Tab-separated table of C-alpha atoms in Angstrom:
chain	number	residue	atom	x	y	z
A	170	MET	CA	-46.856	-139.491	102.766
A	171	ILE	CA	-50.383	-139.612	101.397
A	172	ASP	CA	-51.075	-136.983	98.730
A	173	VAL	CA	-47.410	-135.930	98.782
A	174	THR	CA	-44.916	-138.582	97.688
A	175	ASP	CA	-46.708	-139.592	94.523
A	176	PRO	CA	-44.675	-140.531	91.408
A	177	TYR	CA	-44.592	-136.893	90.292
A	178	PHE	CA	-43.165	-135.543	93.542
A	179	LEU	CA	-40.613	-138.363	93.552
A	180	ARG	CA	-39.608	-137.513	89.996
A	181	LEU	CA	-39.061	-133.886	90.977
A	182	THR	CA	-36.961	-134.783	94.021
A	183	ARG	CA	-34.813	-137.130	92.000
A	184	LEU	CA	-34.174	-134.399	89.433
A	185	ILE	CA	-33.149	-132.083	92.266
A	186	SER	CA	-30.871	-134.764	93.733
A	187	PRO	CA	-29.803	-137.247	91.014
A	188	PHE	CA	-26.732	-138.606	92.793
A	189	GLY	CA	-28.237	-141.645	94.546
A	190	ASN	CA	-27.611	-140.284	98.044
A	191	HIS	CA	-31.244	-140.580	99.135
A	192	GLN	CA	-34.015	-143.142	99.032
A	193	LEU	CA	-37.384	-142.115	97.620
A	194	TRP	CA	-40.456	-143.462	99.425
A	195	THR	CA	-43.865	-143.888	97.839
A	196	GLU	CA	-47.198	-143.169	99.454
A	197	MET	CA	-48.591	-146.103	101.405
A	198	ILE	CA	-50.425	-148.465	99.060
A	199	HIS	CA	-52.790	-151.050	100.507
A	200	ALA	CA	-51.724	-154.587	99.650
A	201	ASN	CA	-55.289	-155.196	98.483
A	202	ALA	CA	-54.607	-152.899	95.543
A	203	PHE	CA	-52.516	-155.729	94.098
A	204	SER	CA	-54.173	-158.852	95.473
A	205	ARG	CA	-57.739	-157.695	94.767
A	206	GLY	CA	-57.655	-154.394	92.894
A	207	ARG	CA	-55.097	-155.773	90.398
A	208	ILE	CA	-53.727	-152.303	89.719
A	209	HIS	CA	-50.635	-153.862	88.149
A	210	LEU	CA	-52.840	-154.924	85.242
A	211	ASP	CA	-54.034	-151.346	84.652
A	212	PRO	CA	-51.228	-149.164	83.195
A	213	VAL	CA	-52.930	-145.917	84.247
A	214	LYS	CA	-53.539	-146.962	87.854
A	215	LEU	CA	-50.045	-148.420	88.096
A	216	ALA	CA	-48.497	-145.167	86.875
A	217	GLN	CA	-50.553	-143.243	89.429
A	218	ASN	CA	-49.195	-145.331	92.300
A	219	LEU	CA	-45.669	-146.410	91.420
A	220	PRO	CA	-42.743	-144.261	90.222
A	221	LEU	CA	-42.266	-146.286	87.049
A	222	ARG	CA	-39.700	-143.860	85.623
A	223	GLU	CA	-37.499	-144.200	88.719
A	224	LEU	CA	-37.817	-147.994	88.748
A	225	GLU	CA	-36.207	-148.075	85.314
A	226	ASP	CA	-32.751	-147.032	86.521
A	227	PHE	CA	-33.045	-146.051	90.194
A	228	ALA	CA	-34.788	-149.051	91.745
A	229	ASP	CA	-32.205	-149.573	94.493
A	230	ASN	CA	-33.159	-146.162	95.872
A	231	VAL	CA	-36.950	-146.504	95.677
A	232	VAL	CA	-38.964	-147.866	98.612
A	233	VAL	CA	-42.562	-148.921	98.046
A	234	GLN	CA	-44.565	-148.767	101.262
A	235	ILE	CA	-47.559	-151.036	101.720
A	236	GLY	CA	-50.232	-151.379	104.374
A	237	SER	CA	-51.766	-154.724	105.250
A	238	SER	CA	-53.187	-156.838	108.048
A	239	SER	CA	-53.181	-160.008	105.969
A	240	PRO	CA	-50.099	-162.184	105.386
A	241	GLN	CA	-51.684	-163.567	102.222
A	242	ASP	CA	-52.410	-160.129	100.729
A	243	ALA	CA	-48.948	-158.875	101.706
A	244	HIS	CA	-47.315	-161.930	100.119
A	245	GLU	CA	-49.149	-161.357	96.856
A	246	ALA	CA	-48.340	-157.650	96.862
A	247	VAL	CA	-44.617	-158.279	97.398
A	248	ASP	CA	-44.573	-161.027	94.769
A	249	THR	CA	-46.127	-158.623	92.260
A	250	LEU	CA	-43.882	-155.701	93.191
A	251	VAL	CA	-40.730	-157.808	92.902
A	252	LYS	CA	-41.788	-158.806	89.388
A	253	LEU	CA	-42.217	-155.113	88.605
A	254	GLY	CA	-38.591	-154.491	89.582
A	255	VAL	CA	-39.086	-153.098	93.091
A	256	ARG	CA	-36.029	-153.631	95.304
A	257	ASN	CA	-37.244	-152.251	98.658
A	258	ILE	CA	-40.654	-152.773	100.290
A	259	ASN	CA	-41.781	-151.389	103.638
A	260	LEU	CA	-44.669	-152.448	105.862
A	261	ASN	CA	-46.310	-149.462	107.557
A	262	CYS	CA	-46.919	-150.044	111.263
A	263	GLY	CA	-46.754	-146.384	112.218
A	264	CYS	CA	-49.721	-144.548	110.692
A	265	PRO	CA	-52.268	-143.642	113.420
A	266	SER	CA	-55.027	-142.409	111.098
A	267	ARG	CA	-58.568	-143.399	112.070
A	268	ASN	CA	-59.301	-144.689	108.563
A	269	VAL	CA	-56.172	-146.820	108.635
A	270	GLN	CA	-57.073	-148.191	112.071
A	271	MET	CA	-60.497	-149.192	110.756
A	272	GLY	CA	-58.669	-151.308	108.176
A	273	ALA	CA	-56.674	-152.948	111.009
A	274	PHE	CA	-53.298	-151.849	109.663
A	275	GLY	CA	-50.823	-149.063	110.387
A	276	ALA	CA	-49.859	-148.203	113.974
A	277	VAL	CA	-52.622	-150.309	115.519
A	278	LEU	CA	-50.703	-153.388	114.365
A	279	MET	CA	-48.081	-152.680	117.030
A	280	LYS	CA	-50.601	-154.052	119.526
A	281	THR	CA	-50.354	-157.457	117.846
A	282	PRO	CA	-46.658	-158.098	117.161
A	283	THR	CA	-47.227	-161.748	116.260
A	284	VAL	CA	-49.555	-160.665	113.455
A	285	VAL	CA	-46.863	-158.275	112.203
A	286	ALA	CA	-44.319	-161.082	112.394
A	287	ASP	CA	-46.577	-163.306	110.274
A	288	ILE	CA	-47.034	-160.539	107.685
A	289	VAL	CA	-43.303	-159.854	107.564
A	290	SER	CA	-42.562	-163.563	107.232
A	291	ALA	CA	-44.944	-163.774	104.271
A	292	MET	CA	-43.325	-160.714	102.692
A	293	SER	CA	-39.842	-162.152	103.155
A	294	GLU	CA	-40.903	-165.456	101.627
A	295	ALA	CA	-42.316	-163.652	98.583
A	296	ALA	CA	-39.075	-161.701	98.195
A	297	ARG	CA	-36.820	-164.726	98.736
A	298	GLY	CA	-33.871	-164.861	96.366
A	299	SER	CA	-34.776	-161.592	94.637
A	300	GLY	CA	-32.483	-159.280	96.597
A	301	CYS	CA	-35.483	-157.174	97.597
A	302	ARG	CA	-35.153	-155.785	101.124
A	303	ILE	CA	-38.118	-155.823	103.518
A	304	SER	CA	-38.484	-153.252	106.291
A	305	VAL	CA	-41.008	-152.287	108.960
A	306	LYS	CA	-41.826	-148.702	109.913
A	307	CYS	CA	-43.144	-148.310	113.452
A	308	ARG	CA	-43.364	-145.956	116.422
A	309	ILE	CA	-41.520	-146.175	119.747
A	310	GLY	CA	-44.783	-146.772	121.585
A	311	ILE	CA	-48.566	-146.853	121.434
A	312	ASP	CA	-50.894	-144.737	123.580
A	313	GLU	CA	-49.743	-144.831	127.227
A	314	ASP	CA	-47.056	-147.450	126.653
A	315	GLU	CA	-43.695	-146.058	125.646
A	316	SER	CA	-41.709	-148.428	127.796
A	317	PRO	CA	-38.491	-149.971	126.505
A	318	GLU	CA	-39.964	-153.394	127.320
A	319	PHE	CA	-42.915	-152.853	124.974
A	320	LEU	CA	-40.762	-151.704	122.064
A	321	HIS	CA	-38.085	-154.334	122.650
A	322	GLY	CA	-40.741	-157.043	122.702
A	323	PHE	CA	-42.284	-155.798	119.472
A	324	LEU	CA	-38.954	-155.609	117.649
A	325	SER	CA	-37.823	-158.992	118.989
A	326	THR	CA	-40.977	-160.630	117.687
A	327	VAL	CA	-40.810	-158.948	114.290
A	328	THR	CA	-37.104	-159.445	113.607
A	329	GLY	CA	-36.388	-162.594	115.582
A	330	GLN	CA	-37.972	-165.245	113.400
A	331	THR	CA	-35.723	-167.854	111.811
A	332	ARG	CA	-35.273	-166.985	108.164
A	333	HIS	CA	-34.473	-168.970	105.068
A	334	LYS	CA	-30.869	-168.635	103.927
A	335	ASP	CA	-32.036	-166.687	100.851
A	336	GLU	CA	-34.067	-164.172	102.899
A	337	LEU	CA	-32.436	-160.876	103.842
A	338	PRO	CA	-32.680	-159.521	107.414
A	339	ILE	CA	-35.526	-157.147	108.281
A	340	ASP	CA	-34.692	-153.448	108.526
A	341	ILE	CA	-36.465	-151.145	110.995
A	342	VAL	CA	-37.601	-147.568	110.443
A	343	LEU	CA	-38.243	-146.140	113.895
A	344	HIS	CA	-40.273	-142.971	114.370
A	345	ALA	CA	-39.048	-141.537	117.686
A	346	ARG	CA	-42.558	-140.608	118.859
A	347	ARG	CA	-45.314	-142.765	120.287
A	348	ALA	CA	-48.617	-142.920	118.401
A	349	TRP	CA	-51.857	-141.952	120.107
A	350	LEU	CA	-54.589	-143.999	118.484
A	351	ASN	CA	-57.406	-141.964	120.015
A	352	GLY	CA	-57.767	-138.235	120.552
A	353	LEU	CA	-55.093	-136.998	118.130
A	354	SER	CA	-55.248	-136.484	114.381
A	355	PRO	CA	-52.398	-137.746	112.160
A	356	LYS	CA	-51.040	-134.179	112.035
A	357	GLN	CA	-51.171	-133.868	115.825
A	358	ASN	CA	-49.477	-137.261	116.127
A	359	ARG	CA	-46.508	-135.755	114.289
A	360	LEU	CA	-46.297	-132.820	116.698
A	361	VAL	CA	-47.809	-133.509	120.116
A	362	PRO	CA	-46.031	-136.701	121.282
A	363	VAL	CA	-42.611	-135.809	122.598
A	364	LEU	CA	-39.627	-136.967	120.570
A	365	ASN	CA	-37.638	-139.606	122.429
A	366	TYR	CA	-34.499	-140.280	120.441
A	367	GLU	CA	-32.877	-141.992	123.418
A	368	ARG	CA	-35.527	-144.716	123.314
A	369	ALA	CA	-34.793	-145.211	119.632
A	370	TYR	CA	-31.072	-145.477	120.245
A	371	GLU	CA	-31.607	-147.938	123.087
A	372	MET	CA	-33.029	-150.234	120.429
A	373	VAL	CA	-30.148	-149.542	118.058
A	374	ARG	CA	-27.748	-150.638	120.784
A	375	SER	CA	-29.837	-153.707	121.661
A	376	PHE	CA	-30.393	-155.013	118.128
A	377	THR	CA	-26.873	-154.861	116.783
A	378	ASN	CA	-27.613	-157.062	113.761
A	379	THR	CA	-30.540	-154.938	112.594
A	380	SER	CA	-30.256	-151.890	110.361
A	381	PHE	CA	-32.092	-148.878	111.832
A	382	ILE	CA	-33.428	-145.774	110.130
A	383	VAL	CA	-34.416	-143.078	112.630
A	384	ASN	CA	-37.325	-140.746	111.841
A	385	GLY	CA	-39.022	-137.773	113.465
A	386	GLY	CA	-38.215	-134.071	113.737
A	387	ILE	CA	-35.000	-134.203	111.700
A	388	ASP	CA	-35.003	-130.970	109.720
A	389	SER	CA	-31.497	-129.542	109.434
A	390	VAL	CA	-28.135	-130.519	108.006
A	391	ASP	CA	-26.616	-130.500	111.492
A	392	SER	CA	-29.288	-132.823	112.890
A	393	VAL	CA	-28.802	-135.227	109.977
A	394	VAL	CA	-25.066	-135.333	110.635
A	395	GLU	CA	-25.591	-135.959	114.357
A	396	HIS	CA	-28.113	-138.764	113.868
A	397	LEU	CA	-25.946	-140.481	111.253
A	398	LYS	CA	-23.317	-140.927	113.960
A	399	LEU	CA	-25.710	-143.273	115.775
A	400	ALA	CA	-28.119	-144.688	113.199
A	401	ASP	CA	-27.566	-146.411	109.871
A	402	SER	CA	-29.796	-143.864	108.114
A	403	VAL	CA	-32.287	-141.110	108.816
A	404	MET	CA	-35.714	-140.478	107.342
A	405	ILE	CA	-36.785	-136.928	106.509
A	406	GLY	CA	-40.422	-136.340	105.650
A	407	ARG	CA	-42.070	-132.987	106.311
A	408	LYS	CA	-38.933	-130.939	105.738
A	409	VAL	CA	-38.572	-132.305	102.208
A	410	ARG	CA	-42.295	-131.971	101.575
A	411	GLU	CA	-42.078	-128.271	102.420
A	412	ASP	CA	-38.713	-127.696	100.740
A	413	PRO	CA	-37.495	-130.396	98.323
A	414	TRP	CA	-34.348	-128.331	97.747
A	415	PHE	CA	-33.230	-129.424	101.216
A	416	LEU	CA	-31.996	-132.578	99.474
A	417	SER	CA	-29.597	-130.415	97.492
A	418	HIS	CA	-28.234	-128.934	100.712
A	419	LEU	CA	-27.662	-132.436	102.060
A	420	ASP	CA	-25.884	-133.440	98.852
A	421	GLN	CA	-23.460	-130.568	99.242
A	422	HIS	CA	-22.924	-130.502	103.012
A	423	VAL	CA	-23.213	-134.179	103.954
A	424	TYR	CA	-22.160	-135.991	100.782
A	425	ASN	CA	-19.684	-133.354	99.528
A	426	VAL	CA	-21.219	-132.933	96.080
A	427	PRO	CA	-19.437	-129.956	94.445
A	428	GLU	CA	-21.706	-126.966	93.913
A	429	HIS	CA	-21.062	-126.919	90.176
A	430	MET	CA	-22.564	-130.424	89.903
A	431	VAL	CA	-25.827	-129.480	91.614
A	432	PRO	CA	-28.672	-129.199	89.079
A	433	THR	CA	-29.951	-125.695	88.463
A	434	PRO	CA	-33.602	-124.814	89.045
A	435	GLU	CA	-33.984	-124.099	85.347
A	436	SER	CA	-32.705	-127.528	84.311
A	437	VAL	CA	-34.834	-129.311	86.914
A	438	LEU	CA	-37.966	-127.459	85.825
A	439	ALA	CA	-37.308	-128.181	82.152
A	440	GLN	CA	-36.820	-131.900	82.792
A	441	TYR	CA	-39.831	-132.111	85.073
A	442	THR	CA	-42.198	-130.468	82.589
A	443	GLN	CA	-40.909	-132.812	79.887
A	444	PHE	CA	-41.718	-135.762	82.156
A	445	ALA	CA	-45.096	-134.245	83.019
A	446	ASP	CA	-46.049	-133.804	79.372
A	447	ALA	CA	-45.109	-137.430	78.654
A	448	SER	CA	-47.129	-138.602	81.655
A	449	HIS	CA	-50.194	-136.676	80.538
A	450	ASN	CA	-49.896	-137.805	76.942
A	451	THR	CA	-49.382	-141.458	77.897
A	452	TYR	CA	-51.602	-141.901	80.952
A	453	GLY	CA	-53.900	-138.882	80.907
A	454	THR	CA	-52.508	-137.574	84.196
A	455	ARG	CA	-54.415	-134.479	85.289
A	456	TYR	CA	-52.577	-131.182	85.143
A	457	SER	CA	-53.599	-130.447	88.750
A	458	VAL	CA	-51.749	-133.595	89.852
A	459	LEU	CA	-48.688	-132.754	87.768
A	460	ALA	CA	-48.655	-129.190	89.128
A	461	ARG	CA	-48.865	-130.132	92.805
A	462	PRO	CA	-45.097	-130.728	93.319
A	463	LEU	CA	-44.316	-127.354	91.740
A	464	PHE	CA	-46.168	-125.469	94.460
A	465	VAL	CA	-43.275	-126.281	96.819
A	466	PHE	CA	-40.596	-126.035	94.131
A	467	PHE	CA	-40.661	-122.240	93.946
A	468	ARG	CA	-39.315	-120.511	97.033
A	469	GLY	CA	-38.288	-117.081	98.220
A	470	ARG	CA	-39.806	-113.738	97.228
A	471	MET	CA	-40.983	-114.987	93.869
A	472	GLY	CA	-42.514	-118.176	95.223
A	473	LYS	CA	-45.890	-116.711	96.116
A	474	ALA	CA	-46.241	-114.948	92.750
A	475	MET	CA	-45.300	-118.094	90.875
A	476	ARG	CA	-47.741	-120.261	92.792
A	477	THR	CA	-50.511	-117.740	92.189
A	478	HIS	CA	-49.882	-117.494	88.470
A	479	LEU	CA	-49.509	-121.237	88.079
A	480	GLY	CA	-52.888	-121.732	89.724
A	481	TRP	CA	-54.513	-119.075	87.525
A	482	THR	CA	-52.926	-120.477	84.376
A	483	LEU	CA	-54.134	-124.010	85.070
A	484	THR	CA	-57.643	-122.809	85.887
A	485	LYS	CA	-57.783	-120.795	82.690
A	486	ALA	CA	-56.516	-123.728	80.639
A	487	LYS	CA	-59.142	-126.018	82.116
A	488	SER	CA	-61.995	-123.625	81.420
A	489	GLN	CA	-60.887	-122.566	77.928
A	490	ASN	CA	-58.943	-125.442	76.432
A	491	PHE	CA	-60.147	-128.602	78.145
A	492	SER	CA	-62.199	-130.968	76.050
A	493	HIS	CA	-64.442	-133.176	78.182
A	494	LYS	CA	-64.969	-135.438	75.187
A	495	ASN	CA	-61.427	-136.714	74.928
A	496	ALA	CA	-60.011	-135.536	78.294
A	497	THR	CA	-57.121	-133.648	76.729
A	498	TYR	CA	-55.819	-130.117	76.808
A	499	SER	CA	-54.981	-128.178	73.669
A	500	VAL	CA	-51.891	-126.753	75.412
A	501	GLN	CA	-49.092	-128.870	76.876
A	502	PHE	CA	-48.383	-128.685	80.605
A	503	GLY	CA	-44.864	-127.386	80.015
A	504	GLU	CA	-46.212	-124.474	77.997
A	505	LEU	CA	-48.583	-123.532	80.815
A	506	VAL	CA	-45.747	-123.604	83.347
A	507	GLN	CA	-43.639	-121.335	81.142
A	508	GLU	CA	-46.595	-118.976	80.780
A	509	ALA	CA	-46.883	-118.831	84.565
A	510	VAL	CA	-43.135	-118.234	84.936
A	511	HIS	CA	-43.233	-115.320	82.483
A	512	ALA	CA	-46.283	-113.814	84.215
A	513	ALA	CA	-44.658	-114.099	87.640
A	514	ASN	CA	-41.444	-112.542	86.316
A	515	ALA	CA	-43.390	-109.657	84.797
A	516	GLU	CA	-45.277	-109.032	88.039
A	517	TYR	CA	-42.094	-109.128	90.090
A	518	ALA	CA	-40.250	-106.865	87.674
A	519	ALA	CA	-43.090	-104.357	87.722
A	520	ARG	CA	-43.245	-104.295	91.501
A	521	SER	CA	-39.518	-104.030	91.996
A	522	ARG	CA	-38.949	-101.755	88.989
A	523	ALA	CA	-36.102	-104.045	88.033
A	524	PRO	CA	-36.529	-105.257	84.446
A	525	ASP	CA	-34.035	-108.050	84.953
A	526	ALA	CA	-35.605	-109.435	88.155
A	527	GLN	CA	-35.976	-113.190	87.846
A	528	VAL	CA	-38.070	-115.958	89.343
A	529	ALA	CA	-34.898	-117.780	90.240
A	530	GLU	CA	-35.474	-117.850	93.981
A	531	VAL	CA	-36.212	-121.514	93.565
A	532	GLY	CA	-34.914	-123.385	96.582
A	533	ALA	CA	-33.750	-120.229	98.345
């Protein structure tokens, strides 16, 4: 998700759920960023786009999503990513954004399945022998066409090519809504088209040798359990964006992680601010970027107070302590977060007249 699943959000979610039960997906990165922008040669840009910390010891559970309409660019991007240690790469054929359409990638590619097949073939060739898995994320239909024939034809073309013996099969991530390329915004495309899980599961039954991940409207433990009876995996997007602690609930109620093993909010926050300070000191990452995941970290009655104080604290630090000459702050990010926590606690205690009231409604 653009402006959501950046390396900092992914770091926070992994700290919340460190057990390897979930895959972490990056924002979509255009293949041109590697083939032409050469971001892999710029440590700062690379750190802004790829979760380098997670690739160190969690690569099997990280998926890098790319967008492309060019087999050559996609090949070069995959070749570069594999060398960087990436083990899972996804081609986005589901984003209906107008800007993405103008670049001839995303959901509009579903209208040209042979082009997608050529891109996927180039990606598979670049990943050959590396163990890196290639997947395609798509919708169940485009505009007026949500017929099983359309989707079956698309999937047959994309997955049906003869592959080299060292190339792994293509996995499919299927969003159970059609995409309207005109008339609906990306947000409306996530809400207005009716979910059609049955269409998705028709494909699961038809393509028995393909691994399917089902996506769209899955936002409870019960719905995850039900979908896992029919699909190989499920994808959860907006629910985790709004409440990353949902991953902890899944760990406990789907994967049977004992409650005493679940990380505490205090430990997660301490580890995240340590990571954030290192990121700022090494790459100059802006405090506003580092703070963004924390605005959904704090929940419950104290959440609003914490978000308010964190915003005030960062604004004050920028105006008082920021040096435009060397682009550094005189106070570490972790110190500012602790200042905001103490201020939020004090406000809550004063309002509730309970001196021991705490900000601990994280994930409530």
